[in-house]
PDB file of C-alpha atoms and ligand atoms in Angstrom:
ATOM      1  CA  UNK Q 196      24.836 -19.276  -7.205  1.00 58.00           C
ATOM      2  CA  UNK Q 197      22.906 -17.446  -9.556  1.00 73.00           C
ATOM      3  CA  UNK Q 198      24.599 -14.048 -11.429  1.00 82.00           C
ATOM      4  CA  UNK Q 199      24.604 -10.541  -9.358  1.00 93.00           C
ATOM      5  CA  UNK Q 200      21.679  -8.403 -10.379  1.00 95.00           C
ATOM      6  CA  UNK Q 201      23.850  -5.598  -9.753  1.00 96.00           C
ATOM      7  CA  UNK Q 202      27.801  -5.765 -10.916  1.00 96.00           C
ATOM      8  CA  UNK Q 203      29.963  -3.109 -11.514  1.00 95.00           C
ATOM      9  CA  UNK Q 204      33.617  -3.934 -12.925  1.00 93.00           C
ATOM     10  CA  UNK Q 205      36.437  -1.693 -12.840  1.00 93.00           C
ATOM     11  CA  UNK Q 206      34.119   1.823 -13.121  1.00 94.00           C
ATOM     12  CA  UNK Q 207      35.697   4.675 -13.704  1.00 93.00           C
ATOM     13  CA  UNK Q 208      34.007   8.099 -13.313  1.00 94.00           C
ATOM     14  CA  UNK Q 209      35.201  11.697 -13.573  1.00 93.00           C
ATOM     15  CA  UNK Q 210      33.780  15.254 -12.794  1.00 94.00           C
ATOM     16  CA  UNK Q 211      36.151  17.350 -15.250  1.00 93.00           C
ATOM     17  CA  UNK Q 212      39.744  16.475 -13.565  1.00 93.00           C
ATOM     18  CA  UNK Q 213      37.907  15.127 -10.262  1.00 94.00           C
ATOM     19  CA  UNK Q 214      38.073  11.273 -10.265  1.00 95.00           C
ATOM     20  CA  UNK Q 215      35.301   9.760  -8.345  1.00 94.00           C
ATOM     21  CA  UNK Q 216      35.813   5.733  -8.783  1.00 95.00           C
ATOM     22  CA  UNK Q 217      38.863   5.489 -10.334  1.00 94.00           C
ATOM     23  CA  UNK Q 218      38.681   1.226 -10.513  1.00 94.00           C
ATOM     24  CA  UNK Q 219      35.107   0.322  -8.653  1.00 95.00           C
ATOM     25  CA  UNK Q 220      33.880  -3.335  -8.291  1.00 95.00           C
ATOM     26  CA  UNK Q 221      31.046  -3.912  -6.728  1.00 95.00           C
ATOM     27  CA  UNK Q 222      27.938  -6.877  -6.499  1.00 96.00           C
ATOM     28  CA  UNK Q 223      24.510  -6.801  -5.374  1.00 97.00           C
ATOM     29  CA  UNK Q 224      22.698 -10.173  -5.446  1.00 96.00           C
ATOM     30  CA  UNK Q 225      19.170 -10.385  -6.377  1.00 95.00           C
ATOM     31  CA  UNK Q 226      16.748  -9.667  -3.455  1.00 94.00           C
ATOM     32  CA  UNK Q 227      20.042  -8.418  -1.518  1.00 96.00           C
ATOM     33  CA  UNK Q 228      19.506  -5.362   0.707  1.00 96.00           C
ATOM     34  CA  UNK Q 229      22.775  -2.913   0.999  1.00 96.00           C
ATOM     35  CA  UNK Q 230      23.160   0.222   2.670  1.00 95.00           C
ATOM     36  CA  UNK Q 231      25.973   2.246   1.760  1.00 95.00           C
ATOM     37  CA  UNK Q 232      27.370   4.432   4.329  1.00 92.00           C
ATOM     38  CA  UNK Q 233      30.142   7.184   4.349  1.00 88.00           C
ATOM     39  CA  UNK Q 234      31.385  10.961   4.397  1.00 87.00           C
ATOM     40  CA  UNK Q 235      29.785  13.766   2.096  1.00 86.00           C
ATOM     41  CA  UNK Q 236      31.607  13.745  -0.779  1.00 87.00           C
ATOM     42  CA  UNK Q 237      32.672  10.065  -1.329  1.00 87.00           C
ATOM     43  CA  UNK Q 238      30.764   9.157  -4.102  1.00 91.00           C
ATOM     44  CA  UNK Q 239      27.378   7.668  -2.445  1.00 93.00           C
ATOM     45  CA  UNK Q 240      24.588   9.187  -4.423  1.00 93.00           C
ATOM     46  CA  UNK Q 241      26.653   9.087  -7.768  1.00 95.00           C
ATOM     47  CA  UNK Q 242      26.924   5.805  -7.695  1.00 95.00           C
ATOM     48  CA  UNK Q 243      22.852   5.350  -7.748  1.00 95.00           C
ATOM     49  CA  UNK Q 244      22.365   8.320 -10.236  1.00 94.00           C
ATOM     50  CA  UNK Q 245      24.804   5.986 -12.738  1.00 94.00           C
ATOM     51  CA  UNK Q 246      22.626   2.807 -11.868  1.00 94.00           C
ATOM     52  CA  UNK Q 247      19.298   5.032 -12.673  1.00 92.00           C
ATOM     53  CA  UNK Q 248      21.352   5.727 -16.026  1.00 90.00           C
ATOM     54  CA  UNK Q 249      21.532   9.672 -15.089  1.00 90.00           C
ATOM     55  CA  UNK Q 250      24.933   9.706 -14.863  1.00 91.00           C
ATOM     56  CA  UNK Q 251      27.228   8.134 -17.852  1.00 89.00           C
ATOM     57  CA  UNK Q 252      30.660   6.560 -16.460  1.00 91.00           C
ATOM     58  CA  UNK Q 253      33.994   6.460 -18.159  1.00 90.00           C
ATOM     59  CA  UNK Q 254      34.939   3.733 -18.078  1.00 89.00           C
ATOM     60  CA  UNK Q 255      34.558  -0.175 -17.259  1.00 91.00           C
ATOM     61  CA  UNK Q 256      30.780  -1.611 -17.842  1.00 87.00           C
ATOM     62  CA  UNK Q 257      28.050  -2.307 -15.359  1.00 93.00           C
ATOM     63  CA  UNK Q 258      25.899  -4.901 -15.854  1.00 93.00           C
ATOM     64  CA  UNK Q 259      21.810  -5.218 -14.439  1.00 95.00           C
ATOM     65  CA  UNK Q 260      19.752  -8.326 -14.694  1.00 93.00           C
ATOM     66  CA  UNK Q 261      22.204  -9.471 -16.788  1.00 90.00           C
ATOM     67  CA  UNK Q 262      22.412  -7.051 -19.254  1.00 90.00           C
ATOM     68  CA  UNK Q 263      24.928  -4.064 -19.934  1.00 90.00           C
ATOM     69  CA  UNK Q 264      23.591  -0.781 -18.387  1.00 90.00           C
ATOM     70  CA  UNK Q 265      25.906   2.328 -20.138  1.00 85.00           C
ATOM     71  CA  UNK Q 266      27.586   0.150 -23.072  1.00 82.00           C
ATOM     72  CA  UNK Q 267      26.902  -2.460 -25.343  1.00 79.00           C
ATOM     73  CA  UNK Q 268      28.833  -4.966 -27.110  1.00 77.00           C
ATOM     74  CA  UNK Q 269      28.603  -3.844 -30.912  1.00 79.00           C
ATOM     75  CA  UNK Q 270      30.796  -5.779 -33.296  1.00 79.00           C
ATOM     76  CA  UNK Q 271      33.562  -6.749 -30.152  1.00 78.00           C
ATOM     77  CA  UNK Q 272      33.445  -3.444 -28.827  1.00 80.00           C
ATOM     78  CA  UNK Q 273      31.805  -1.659 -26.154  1.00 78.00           C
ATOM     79  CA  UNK Q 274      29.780   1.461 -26.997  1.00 83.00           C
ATOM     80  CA  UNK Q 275      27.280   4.238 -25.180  1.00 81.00           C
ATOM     81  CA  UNK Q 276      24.077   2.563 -25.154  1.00 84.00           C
ATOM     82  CA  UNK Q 277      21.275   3.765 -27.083  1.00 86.00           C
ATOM     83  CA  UNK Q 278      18.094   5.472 -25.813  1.00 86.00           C
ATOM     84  CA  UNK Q 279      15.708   2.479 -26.219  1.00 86.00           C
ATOM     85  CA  UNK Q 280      18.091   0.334 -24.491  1.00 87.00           C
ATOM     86  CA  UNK Q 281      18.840   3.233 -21.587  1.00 87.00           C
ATOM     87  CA  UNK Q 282      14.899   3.150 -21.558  1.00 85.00           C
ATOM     88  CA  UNK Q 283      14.280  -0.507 -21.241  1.00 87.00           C
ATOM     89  CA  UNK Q 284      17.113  -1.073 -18.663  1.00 89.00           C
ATOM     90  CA  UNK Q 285      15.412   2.221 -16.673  1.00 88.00           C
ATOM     91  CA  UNK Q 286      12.043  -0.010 -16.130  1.00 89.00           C
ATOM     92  CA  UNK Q 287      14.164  -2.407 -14.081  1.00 92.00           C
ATOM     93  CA  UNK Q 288      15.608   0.308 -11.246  1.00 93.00           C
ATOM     94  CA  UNK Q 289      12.774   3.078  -9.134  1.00 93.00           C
ATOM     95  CA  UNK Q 290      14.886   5.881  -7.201  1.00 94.00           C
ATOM     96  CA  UNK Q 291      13.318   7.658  -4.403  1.00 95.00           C
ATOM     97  CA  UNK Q 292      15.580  10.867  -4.015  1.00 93.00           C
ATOM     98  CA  UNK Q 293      16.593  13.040  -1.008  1.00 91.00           C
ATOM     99  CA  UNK Q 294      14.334  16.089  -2.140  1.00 90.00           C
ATOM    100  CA  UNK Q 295      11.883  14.264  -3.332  1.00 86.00           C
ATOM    101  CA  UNK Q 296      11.505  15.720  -6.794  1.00 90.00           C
ATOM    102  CA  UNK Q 297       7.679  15.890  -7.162  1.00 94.00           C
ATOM    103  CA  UNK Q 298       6.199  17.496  -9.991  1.00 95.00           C
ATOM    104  CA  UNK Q 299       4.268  20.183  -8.032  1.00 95.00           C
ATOM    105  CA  UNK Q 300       1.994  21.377 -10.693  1.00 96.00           C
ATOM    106  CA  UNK Q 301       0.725  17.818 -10.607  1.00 96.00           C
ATOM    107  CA  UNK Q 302      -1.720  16.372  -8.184  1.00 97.00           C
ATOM    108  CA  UNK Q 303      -0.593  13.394  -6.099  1.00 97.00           C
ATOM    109  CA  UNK Q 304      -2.356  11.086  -8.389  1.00 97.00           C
ATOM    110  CA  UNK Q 305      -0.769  12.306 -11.351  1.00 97.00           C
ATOM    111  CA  UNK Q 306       2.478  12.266 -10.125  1.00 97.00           C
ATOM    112  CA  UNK Q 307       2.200   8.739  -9.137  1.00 97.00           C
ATOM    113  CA  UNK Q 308       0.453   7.524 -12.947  1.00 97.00           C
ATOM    114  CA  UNK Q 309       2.320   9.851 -14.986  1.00 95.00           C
ATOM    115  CA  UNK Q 310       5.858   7.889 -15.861  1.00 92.00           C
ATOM    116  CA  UNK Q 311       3.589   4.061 -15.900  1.00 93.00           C
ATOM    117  CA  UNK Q 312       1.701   6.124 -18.700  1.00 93.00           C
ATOM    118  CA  UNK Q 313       3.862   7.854 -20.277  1.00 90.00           C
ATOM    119  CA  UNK Q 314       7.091   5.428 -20.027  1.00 86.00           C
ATOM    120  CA  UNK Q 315       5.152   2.470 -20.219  1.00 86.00           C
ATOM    121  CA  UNK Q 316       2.089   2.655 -21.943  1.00 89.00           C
ATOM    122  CA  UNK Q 317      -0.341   1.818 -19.264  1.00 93.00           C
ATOM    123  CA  UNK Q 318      -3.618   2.818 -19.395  1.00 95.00           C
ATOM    124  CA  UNK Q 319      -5.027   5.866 -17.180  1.00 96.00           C
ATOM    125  CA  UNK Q 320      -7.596   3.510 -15.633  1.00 96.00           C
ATOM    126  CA  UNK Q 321      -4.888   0.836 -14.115  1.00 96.00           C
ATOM    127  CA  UNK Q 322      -2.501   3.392 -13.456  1.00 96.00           C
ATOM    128  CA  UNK Q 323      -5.025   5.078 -11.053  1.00 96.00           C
ATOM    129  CA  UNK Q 324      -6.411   1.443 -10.009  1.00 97.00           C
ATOM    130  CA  UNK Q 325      -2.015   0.669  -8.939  1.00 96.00           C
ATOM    131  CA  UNK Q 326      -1.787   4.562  -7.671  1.00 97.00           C
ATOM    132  CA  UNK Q 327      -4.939   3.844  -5.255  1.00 96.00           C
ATOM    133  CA  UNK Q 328      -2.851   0.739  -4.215  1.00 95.00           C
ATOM    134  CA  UNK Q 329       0.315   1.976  -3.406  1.00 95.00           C
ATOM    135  CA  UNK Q 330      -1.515   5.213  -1.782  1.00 96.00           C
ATOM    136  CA  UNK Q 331      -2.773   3.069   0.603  1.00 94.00           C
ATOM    137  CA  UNK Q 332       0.721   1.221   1.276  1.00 92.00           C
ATOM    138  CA  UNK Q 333       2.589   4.511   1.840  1.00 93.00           C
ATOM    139  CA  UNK Q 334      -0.672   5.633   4.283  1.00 94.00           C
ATOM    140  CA  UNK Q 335      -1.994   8.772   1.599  1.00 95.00           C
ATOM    141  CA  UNK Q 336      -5.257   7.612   0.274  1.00 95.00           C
ATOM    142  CA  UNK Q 337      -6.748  10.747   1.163  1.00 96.00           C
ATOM    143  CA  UNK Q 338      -4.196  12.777  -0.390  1.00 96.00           C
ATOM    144  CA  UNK Q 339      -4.620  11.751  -4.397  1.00 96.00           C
ATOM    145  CA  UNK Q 340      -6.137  14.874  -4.882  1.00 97.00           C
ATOM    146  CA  UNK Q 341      -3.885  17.334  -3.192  1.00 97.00           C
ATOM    147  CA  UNK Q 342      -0.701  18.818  -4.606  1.00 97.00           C
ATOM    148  CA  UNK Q 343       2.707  18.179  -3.058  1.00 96.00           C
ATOM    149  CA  UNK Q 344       2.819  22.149  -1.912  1.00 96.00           C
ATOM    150  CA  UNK Q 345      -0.055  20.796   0.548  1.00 96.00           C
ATOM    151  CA  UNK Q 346       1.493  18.079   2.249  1.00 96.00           C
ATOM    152  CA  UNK Q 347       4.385  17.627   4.979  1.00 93.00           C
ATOM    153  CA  UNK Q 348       7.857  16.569   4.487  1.00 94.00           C
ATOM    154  CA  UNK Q 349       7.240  12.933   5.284  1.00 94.00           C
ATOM    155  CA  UNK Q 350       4.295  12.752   3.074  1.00 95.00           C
ATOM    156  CA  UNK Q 351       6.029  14.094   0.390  1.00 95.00           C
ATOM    157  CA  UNK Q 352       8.690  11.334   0.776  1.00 93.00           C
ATOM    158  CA  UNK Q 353       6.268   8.617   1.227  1.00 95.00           C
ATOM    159  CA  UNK Q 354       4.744  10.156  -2.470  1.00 96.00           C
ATOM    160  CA  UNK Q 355       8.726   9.846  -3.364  1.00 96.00           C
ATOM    161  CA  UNK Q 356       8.319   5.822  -2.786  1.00 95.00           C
ATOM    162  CA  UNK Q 357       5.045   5.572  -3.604  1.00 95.00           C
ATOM    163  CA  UNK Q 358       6.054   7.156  -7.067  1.00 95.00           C
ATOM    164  CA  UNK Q 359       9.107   5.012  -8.069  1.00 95.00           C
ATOM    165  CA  UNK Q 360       7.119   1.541  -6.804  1.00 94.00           C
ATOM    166  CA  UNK Q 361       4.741   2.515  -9.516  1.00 95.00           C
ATOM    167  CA  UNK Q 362       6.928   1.406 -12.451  1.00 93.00           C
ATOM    168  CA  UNK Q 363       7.363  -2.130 -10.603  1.00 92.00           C
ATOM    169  CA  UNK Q 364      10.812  -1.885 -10.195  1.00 94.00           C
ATOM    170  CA  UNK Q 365      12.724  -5.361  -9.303  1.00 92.00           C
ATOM    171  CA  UNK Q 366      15.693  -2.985  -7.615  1.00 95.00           C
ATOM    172  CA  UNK Q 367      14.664   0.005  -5.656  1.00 96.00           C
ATOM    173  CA  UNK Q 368      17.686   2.791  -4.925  1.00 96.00           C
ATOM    174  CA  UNK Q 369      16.576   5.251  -2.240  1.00 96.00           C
ATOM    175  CA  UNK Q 370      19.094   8.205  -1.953  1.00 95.00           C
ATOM    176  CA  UNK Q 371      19.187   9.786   1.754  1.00 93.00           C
ATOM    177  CA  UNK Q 372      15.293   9.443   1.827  1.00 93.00           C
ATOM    178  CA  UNK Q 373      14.874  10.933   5.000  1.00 92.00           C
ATOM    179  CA  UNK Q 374      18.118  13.687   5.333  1.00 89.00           C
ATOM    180  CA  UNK Q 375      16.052  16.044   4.147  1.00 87.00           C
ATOM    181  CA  UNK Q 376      13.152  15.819   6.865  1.00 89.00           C
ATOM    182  CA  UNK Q 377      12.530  17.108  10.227  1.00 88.00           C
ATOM    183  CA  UNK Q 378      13.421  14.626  13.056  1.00 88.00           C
ATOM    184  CA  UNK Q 379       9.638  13.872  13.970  1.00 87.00           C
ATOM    185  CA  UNK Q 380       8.986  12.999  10.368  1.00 88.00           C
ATOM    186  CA  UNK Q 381      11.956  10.321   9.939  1.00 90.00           C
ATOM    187  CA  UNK Q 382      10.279   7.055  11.001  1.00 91.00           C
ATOM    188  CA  UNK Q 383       6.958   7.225   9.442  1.00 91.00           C
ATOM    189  CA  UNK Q 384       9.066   7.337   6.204  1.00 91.00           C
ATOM    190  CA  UNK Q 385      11.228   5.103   7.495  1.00 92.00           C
ATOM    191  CA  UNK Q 386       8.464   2.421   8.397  1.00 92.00           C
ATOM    192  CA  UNK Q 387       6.835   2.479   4.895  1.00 91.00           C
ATOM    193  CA  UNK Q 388      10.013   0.798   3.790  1.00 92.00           C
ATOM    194  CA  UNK Q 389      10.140  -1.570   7.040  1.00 91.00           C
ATOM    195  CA  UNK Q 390       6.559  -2.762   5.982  1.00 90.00           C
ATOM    196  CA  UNK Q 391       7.556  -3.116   2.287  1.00 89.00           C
ATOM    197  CA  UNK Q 392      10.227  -5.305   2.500  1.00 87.00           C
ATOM    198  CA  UNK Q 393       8.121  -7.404   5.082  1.00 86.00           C
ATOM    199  CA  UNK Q 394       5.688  -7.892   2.431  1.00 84.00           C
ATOM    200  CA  UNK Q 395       8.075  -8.489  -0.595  1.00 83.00           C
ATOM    201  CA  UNK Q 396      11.316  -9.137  -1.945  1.00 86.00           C
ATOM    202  CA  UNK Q 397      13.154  -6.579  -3.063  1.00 86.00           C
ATOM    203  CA  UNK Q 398      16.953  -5.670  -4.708  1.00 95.00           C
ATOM    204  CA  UNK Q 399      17.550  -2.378  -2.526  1.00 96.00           C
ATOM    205  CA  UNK Q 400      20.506  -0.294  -2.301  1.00 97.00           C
ATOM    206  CA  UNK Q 401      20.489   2.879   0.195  1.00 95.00           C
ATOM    207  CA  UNK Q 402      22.588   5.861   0.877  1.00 95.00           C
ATOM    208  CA  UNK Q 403      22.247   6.440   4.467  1.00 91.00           C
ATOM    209  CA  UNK Q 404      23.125   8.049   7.762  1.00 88.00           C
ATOM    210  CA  UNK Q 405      20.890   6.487   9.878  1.00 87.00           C
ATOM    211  CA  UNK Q 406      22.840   4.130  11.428  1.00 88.00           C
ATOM    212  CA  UNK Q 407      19.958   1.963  13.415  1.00 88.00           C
ATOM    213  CA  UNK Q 408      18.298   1.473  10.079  1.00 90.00           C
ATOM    214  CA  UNK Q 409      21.022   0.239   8.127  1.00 91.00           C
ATOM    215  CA  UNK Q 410      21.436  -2.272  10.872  1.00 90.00           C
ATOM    216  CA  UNK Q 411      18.188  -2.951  11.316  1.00 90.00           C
ATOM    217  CA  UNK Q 412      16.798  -3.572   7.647  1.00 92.00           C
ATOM    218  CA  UNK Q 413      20.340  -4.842   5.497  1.00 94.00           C
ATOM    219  CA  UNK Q 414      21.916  -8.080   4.699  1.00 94.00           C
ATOM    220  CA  UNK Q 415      24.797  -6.341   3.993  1.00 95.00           C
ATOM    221  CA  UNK Q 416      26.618  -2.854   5.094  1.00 94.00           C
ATOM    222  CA  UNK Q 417      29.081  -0.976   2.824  1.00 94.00           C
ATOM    223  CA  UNK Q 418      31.874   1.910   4.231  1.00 91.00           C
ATOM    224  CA  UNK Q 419      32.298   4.066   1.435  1.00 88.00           C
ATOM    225  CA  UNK Q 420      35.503   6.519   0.932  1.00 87.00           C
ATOM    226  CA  UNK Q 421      36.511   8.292  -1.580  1.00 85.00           C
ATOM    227  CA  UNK Q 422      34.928   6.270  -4.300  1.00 87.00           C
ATOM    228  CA  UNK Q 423      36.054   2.846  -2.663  1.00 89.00           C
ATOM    229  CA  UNK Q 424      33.891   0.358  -0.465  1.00 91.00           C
ATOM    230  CA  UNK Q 425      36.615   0.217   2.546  1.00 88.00           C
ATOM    231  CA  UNK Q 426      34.955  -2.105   4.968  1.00 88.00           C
ATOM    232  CA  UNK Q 427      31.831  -4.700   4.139  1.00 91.00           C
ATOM    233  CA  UNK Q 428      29.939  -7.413   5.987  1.00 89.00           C
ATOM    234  CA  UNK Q 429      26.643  -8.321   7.709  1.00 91.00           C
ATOM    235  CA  UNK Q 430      25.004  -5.718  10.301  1.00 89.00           C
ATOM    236  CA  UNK Q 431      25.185  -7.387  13.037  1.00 86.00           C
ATOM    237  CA  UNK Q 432      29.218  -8.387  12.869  1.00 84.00           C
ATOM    238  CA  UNK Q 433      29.965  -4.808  11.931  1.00 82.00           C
ATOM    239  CA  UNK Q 434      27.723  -3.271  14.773  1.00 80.00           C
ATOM    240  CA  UNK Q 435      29.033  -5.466  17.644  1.00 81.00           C
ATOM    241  CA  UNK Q 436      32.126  -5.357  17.308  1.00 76.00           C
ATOM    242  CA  UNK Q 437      34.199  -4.586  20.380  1.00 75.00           C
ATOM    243  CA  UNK Q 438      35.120  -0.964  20.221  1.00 73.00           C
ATOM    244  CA  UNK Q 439      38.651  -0.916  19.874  1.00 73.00           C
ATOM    245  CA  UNK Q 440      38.452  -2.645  17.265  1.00 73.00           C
ATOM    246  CA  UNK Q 441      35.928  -0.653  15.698  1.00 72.00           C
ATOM    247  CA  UNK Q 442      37.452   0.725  11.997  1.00 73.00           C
ATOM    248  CA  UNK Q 443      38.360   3.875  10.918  1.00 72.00           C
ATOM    249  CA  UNK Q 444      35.554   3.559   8.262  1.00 71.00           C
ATOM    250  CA  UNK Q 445      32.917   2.689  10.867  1.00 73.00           C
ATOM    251  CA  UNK Q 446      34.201   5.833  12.876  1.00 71.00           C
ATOM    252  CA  UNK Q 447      33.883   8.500  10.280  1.00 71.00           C
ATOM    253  CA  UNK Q 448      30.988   7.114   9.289  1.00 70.00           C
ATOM    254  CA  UNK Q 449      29.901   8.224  12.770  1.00 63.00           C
ATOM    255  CA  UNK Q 450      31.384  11.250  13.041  1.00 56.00           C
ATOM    256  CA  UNK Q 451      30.554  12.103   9.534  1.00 49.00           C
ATOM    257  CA  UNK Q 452      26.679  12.794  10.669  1.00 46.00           C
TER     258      UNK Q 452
HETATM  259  N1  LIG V 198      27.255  16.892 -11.544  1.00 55.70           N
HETATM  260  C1  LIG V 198      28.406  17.055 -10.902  1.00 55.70           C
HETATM  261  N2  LIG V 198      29.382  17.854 -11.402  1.00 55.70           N
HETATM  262  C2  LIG V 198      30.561  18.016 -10.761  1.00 55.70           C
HETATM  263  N3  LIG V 198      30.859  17.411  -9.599  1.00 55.70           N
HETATM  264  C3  LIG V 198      29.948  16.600  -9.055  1.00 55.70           C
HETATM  265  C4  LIG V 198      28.671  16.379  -9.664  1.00 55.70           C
HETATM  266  N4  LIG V 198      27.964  15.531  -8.888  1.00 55.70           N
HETATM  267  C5  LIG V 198      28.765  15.238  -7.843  1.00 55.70           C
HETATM  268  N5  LIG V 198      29.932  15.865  -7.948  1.00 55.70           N
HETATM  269  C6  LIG V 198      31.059  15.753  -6.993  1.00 55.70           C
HETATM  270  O1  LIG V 198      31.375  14.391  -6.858  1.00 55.70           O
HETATM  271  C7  LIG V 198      31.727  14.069  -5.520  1.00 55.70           C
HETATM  272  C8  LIG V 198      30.845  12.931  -5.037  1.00 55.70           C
HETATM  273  O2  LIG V 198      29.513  13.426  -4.905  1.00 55.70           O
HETATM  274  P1  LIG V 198      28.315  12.535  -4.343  1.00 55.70           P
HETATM  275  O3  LIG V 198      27.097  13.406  -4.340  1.00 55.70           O
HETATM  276  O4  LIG V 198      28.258  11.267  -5.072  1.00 55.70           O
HETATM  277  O5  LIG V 198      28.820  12.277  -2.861  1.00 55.70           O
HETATM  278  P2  LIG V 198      28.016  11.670  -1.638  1.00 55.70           P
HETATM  279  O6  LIG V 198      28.917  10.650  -1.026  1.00 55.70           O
HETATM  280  O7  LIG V 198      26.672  11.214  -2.057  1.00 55.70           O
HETATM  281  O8  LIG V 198      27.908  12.928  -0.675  1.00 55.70           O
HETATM  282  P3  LIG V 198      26.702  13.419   0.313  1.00 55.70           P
HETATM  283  O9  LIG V 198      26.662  12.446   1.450  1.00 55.70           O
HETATM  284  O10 LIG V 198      27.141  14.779   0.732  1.00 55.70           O
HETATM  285  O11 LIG V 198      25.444  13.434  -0.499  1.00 55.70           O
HETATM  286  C9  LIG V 198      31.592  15.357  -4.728  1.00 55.70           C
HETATM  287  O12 LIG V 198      32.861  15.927  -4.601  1.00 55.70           O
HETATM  288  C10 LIG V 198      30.695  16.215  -5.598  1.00 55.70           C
HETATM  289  O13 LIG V 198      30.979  17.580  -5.405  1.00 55.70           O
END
């Protein structure tokens, strides 16, 4: 079997005196699709704000495509990683965030081009020519010239995707994508992702609470608490299983929404 694409060994990370993983292990294999599930509070969207390298750990290493994400080996020992290297491991991970975080002085298009250009080097003409693209995947051609003031919840989300996908990421982390929108607004999000990993393969790791999605879309489910994957496996044997002996990690999870 090939390596993980994803590994994290013994992780440690604190808030000031608050320990959030205080010995994390954890393995995503390449094209894998996990949803990570649990309470407020347990450590869900830190742990893809580390991956996208904008949160440091304190301890342990994490390794992505094969390479060390926070620290590198440097004479036998392991130290912070560098900007260039933070930089080049960046261009393998996109994050699509819960509130979206669109530039709104910038129009659609240029939210979409700007980090290709700027991060990357690629010109303005085939960042437009990709934005054009992935406009039309997401459902917004008509919307590269309007700002992100102009358009609804869900569109702004589906900029969200269409914005990380623009870097070509091989691993795609998408942080409560739709726990910010109204009700009516959840599925057309919800479908851009159905239709993208029909058409490729993808590494993609999601914090959700939408239960029938997780099930639906994932190889693999994860029950986070309190910094600790408590219960794994594939969809369909966690969902079916008789009730009583449903988990107390399954239940909160529940509960929890
Ligand atoms: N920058 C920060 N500084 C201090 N504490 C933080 C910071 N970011 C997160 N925390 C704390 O770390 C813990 C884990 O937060 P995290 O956002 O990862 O949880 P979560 O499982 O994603 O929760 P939710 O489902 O509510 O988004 C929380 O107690 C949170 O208050």
């Amino acid at each position: 079997m090939s390596a993980p694409i994803i590994e994290f060994k013994n992780v440690k990370k604190c808030f000031g005196e608050t320990v959030i993983f205080s010995d994390f292990n954890f393995k995503v294999e390449e094209n894998e699709i996990v949803s990570i599930i649990g309470p407020s509070g347990s450590g869900k969207s830190t742990l893809l704000r580390i991956l996208m390298t904008l949160e440091g750990i304190d301890g342990g290493y994490i390794n992505v495509a094969g390479e060390s994400l926070w620290h590198m080996p440097w004479q036998g020992q392991y130290v912070p990683a560098n900007n260039k290297h933070l930089h080049k491991m960046r261009n393998h991970l996109g994050m699509v965030f819960q509130h979206f975080n669109l530039f709104p002085h910038m129009t659609v298009k240029r939210n979409i081009t700007e980090a290709p250009m700027r991060v990357k080097g690629v010109s303005r003409a085939e960042a437009e020519k990709f934005a054009e693209k992935l406009l039309q995947l997401v459902g917004l051609a008509d919307k590269a010239d309007s700002y992100p003031n102009d358009l609804s919840g869900g569109q702004k989300q589906r900029v969200g995707i269409a914005r990380a996908l623009a870097m070509k990421p091989s691993i795609l982390l998408l942080d409560e994508i739709t726990s910010a929108l109204d009700p009516e607004l959840v599925d057309e999000v919800l479908d851009v992702i159905r239709n993208l990993v029909k058409e490729e393969s993808f590494t993609m790791l999601l914090v959700t609470h939408e239960m029938y999605f997780a099930r639906e879309i994932s190889d693999r489910v994860c029950f986070f608490d309190k910094g600790a994957i408590v219960e794994e496996g594939e969809p369909e044997a966690i969902f079916t299983q008789p009730k009583e002996e449903r988990t107390k990690a399954f239940l909160n999870a529940y509960i929890g929404q």
